[in-house]
């Protein structure tokens, strides 16, 4: 099993960041790669559509308002991995209430590529996503 994690300190309070990203259907609010999120099964599953029309279906596995985190699994997607499980978490930064650290991590089993290639793929997705989040917070 492979894994990767990317974190970034962002110019907003942890609560402001969580208010933006903490909803399981909130990806279109800050991630241009996902312009559409359709809730299914009472909001426990989301069907995401990217600009190319590809569909990604994910299930919410754990959610903690107190810890400002949620974990989800990919049920179906055009990615070369299986067993994908990811967590998005907002951390406070000691001594600062005007910034937050966001960590996006995942573990998965590569299918048809090496662990390093799969880790690079998702590290890039997470980095791009956190950059999009930074842009959303500063505009």
Short mmCIF file of C-alpha atoms in Angstrom, two decimals:
data_model
loop_
_atom_site.label_atom_id
_atom_site.label_comp_id
_atom_site.label_asym_id
_atom_site.label_seq_id
_atom_site.Cartn_x
_atom_site.Cartn_y
_atom_site.Cartn_z
CA UNK A 1 0.00 0.00 0.00
CA UNK A 2 1.24 3.47 -0.89
CA UNK A 3 0.53 6.75 0.86
CA UNK A 4 1.18 10.45 0.56
CA UNK A 5 0.43 13.60 2.53
CA UNK A 6 0.61 17.29 1.68
CA UNK A 7 0.08 20.19 4.05
CA UNK A 8 -0.02 23.93 3.65
CA UNK A 9 -0.36 26.89 5.99
CA UNK A 10 -3.13 29.18 4.76
CA UNK A 11 -3.95 32.82 5.56
CA UNK A 12 -7.25 32.27 7.41
CA UNK A 13 -8.39 31.09 10.81
CA UNK A 14 -8.95 27.35 11.26
CA UNK A 15 -12.69 27.94 11.64
CA UNK A 16 -12.91 30.03 8.45
CA UNK A 17 -11.05 27.33 6.52
CA UNK A 18 -13.24 24.58 7.99
CA UNK A 19 -16.40 26.57 7.23
CA UNK A 20 -15.33 26.56 3.57
CA UNK A 21 -14.06 22.98 3.18
CA UNK A 22 -15.77 21.06 5.99
CA UNK A 23 -18.97 20.18 4.18
CA UNK A 24 -18.70 16.85 2.36
CA UNK A 25 -20.38 18.41 -0.68
CA UNK A 26 -18.31 21.61 -0.59
CA UNK A 27 -15.57 20.77 -3.11
CA UNK A 28 -17.08 22.95 -5.89
CA UNK A 29 -16.83 25.94 -3.51
CA UNK A 30 -13.03 25.88 -3.58
CA UNK A 31 -11.71 23.24 -6.01
CA UNK A 32 -12.03 24.23 -9.71
CA UNK A 33 -11.25 20.64 -10.77
CA UNK A 34 -14.63 19.63 -9.28
CA UNK A 35 -17.36 22.00 -10.50
CA UNK A 36 -20.20 19.64 -9.50
CA UNK A 37 -20.94 17.55 -6.40
CA UNK A 38 -24.20 15.64 -6.13
CA UNK A 39 -25.13 14.23 -2.71
CA UNK A 40 -26.42 10.64 -2.59
CA UNK A 41 -27.56 8.37 0.24
CA UNK A 42 -28.49 11.26 2.50
CA UNK A 43 -25.18 13.04 1.91
CA UNK A 44 -22.97 10.09 2.90
CA UNK A 45 -21.94 9.61 -0.75
CA UNK A 46 -20.97 12.31 -3.22
CA UNK A 47 -20.85 11.98 -7.00
CA UNK A 48 -18.28 14.43 -8.34
CA UNK A 49 -17.92 15.55 -11.93
CA UNK A 50 -14.77 17.14 -13.32
CA UNK A 51 -14.63 19.56 -16.28
CA UNK A 52 -13.97 16.65 -18.69
CA UNK A 53 -17.16 14.91 -17.55
CA UNK A 54 -15.36 12.17 -15.61
CA UNK A 55 -17.31 10.97 -12.57
CA UNK A 56 -15.77 10.19 -9.18
CA UNK A 57 -17.94 8.58 -6.49
CA UNK A 58 -16.82 8.84 -2.86
CA UNK A 59 -18.23 7.69 0.47
CA UNK A 60 -17.83 9.62 3.72
CA UNK A 61 -16.20 7.22 6.21
CA UNK A 62 -15.63 9.48 9.23
CA UNK A 63 -16.42 13.07 10.14
CA UNK A 64 -15.41 15.17 13.14
CA UNK A 65 -16.53 18.76 13.52
CA UNK A 66 -14.48 19.01 16.75
CA UNK A 67 -11.28 17.84 15.02
CA UNK A 68 -12.15 19.64 11.77
CA UNK A 69 -11.57 16.55 9.66
CA UNK A 70 -13.26 14.03 7.46
CA UNK A 71 -12.18 10.79 5.85
CA UNK A 72 -13.57 9.43 2.62
CA UNK A 73 -13.12 6.42 0.35
CA UNK A 74 -13.23 6.40 -3.44
CA UNK A 75 -15.86 3.95 -4.65
CA UNK A 76 -15.39 4.59 -8.37
CA UNK A 77 -12.97 6.87 -10.24
CA UNK A 78 -10.70 7.01 -13.29
CA UNK A 79 -7.59 6.76 -11.07
CA UNK A 80 -5.11 3.85 -11.30
CA UNK A 81 -5.51 2.83 -7.64
CA UNK A 82 -7.76 0.67 -5.48
CA UNK A 83 -8.55 0.82 -1.78
CA UNK A 84 -8.23 4.64 -1.72
CA UNK A 85 -8.84 6.25 1.68
CA UNK A 86 -8.14 9.93 2.28
CA UNK A 87 -8.41 12.47 5.11
CA UNK A 88 -8.75 16.23 4.87
CA UNK A 89 -7.93 17.98 8.17
CA UNK A 90 -7.61 21.57 9.40
CA UNK A 91 -5.09 22.20 12.21
CA UNK A 92 -4.58 25.33 14.28
CA UNK A 93 -1.08 26.84 14.24
CA UNK A 94 0.35 27.37 17.73
CA UNK A 95 0.29 30.99 18.79
CA UNK A 96 -1.63 32.15 15.69
CA UNK A 97 -5.35 32.53 15.21
CA UNK A 98 -5.10 34.10 11.75
CA UNK A 99 -3.63 31.09 9.93
CA UNK A 100 -4.44 27.39 9.64
CA UNK A 101 -2.59 24.34 8.43
CA UNK A 102 -4.54 22.07 6.11
CA UNK A 103 -3.37 18.50 5.64
CA UNK A 104 -4.63 16.26 2.85
CA UNK A 105 -3.42 12.68 3.04
CA UNK A 106 -4.29 9.40 1.40
CA UNK A 107 -3.38 5.75 1.19
CA UNK A 108 -4.12 3.43 -1.70
CA UNK A 109 -2.94 0.42 -3.65
CA UNK A 110 -1.52 1.28 -7.07
CA UNK A 111 -3.00 -0.58 -10.03
CA UNK A 112 -0.70 -0.70 -13.04
CA UNK A 113 1.90 1.77 -11.76
CA UNK A 114 4.53 1.88 -9.05
CA UNK A 115 3.97 3.08 -5.49
CA UNK A 116 6.15 6.13 -6.24
CA UNK A 117 4.15 7.00 -9.38
CA UNK A 118 0.83 6.73 -7.52
CA UNK A 119 2.20 8.76 -4.60
CA UNK A 120 3.41 11.46 -7.02
CA UNK A 121 0.02 11.53 -8.73
CA UNK A 122 -1.91 12.14 -5.51
CA UNK A 123 0.71 14.48 -4.03
CA UNK A 124 0.22 16.63 -7.13
CA UNK A 125 -3.58 16.51 -6.80
CA UNK A 126 -3.36 17.48 -3.12
CA UNK A 127 -0.82 20.29 -3.79
CA UNK A 128 -2.96 21.71 -6.60
CA UNK A 129 -6.05 21.45 -4.42
CA UNK A 130 -4.46 23.27 -1.50
CA UNK A 131 -3.20 25.98 -3.87
CA UNK A 132 -6.77 26.39 -5.19
CA UNK A 133 -7.95 26.63 -1.58
CA UNK A 134 -5.37 29.36 -0.88
CA UNK A 135 -6.56 31.31 -3.92
CA UNK A 136 -10.19 30.99 -2.86
CA UNK A 137 -9.38 32.24 0.65
CA UNK A 138 -7.42 35.26 -0.62
CA UNK A 139 -9.86 36.51 -3.27
#
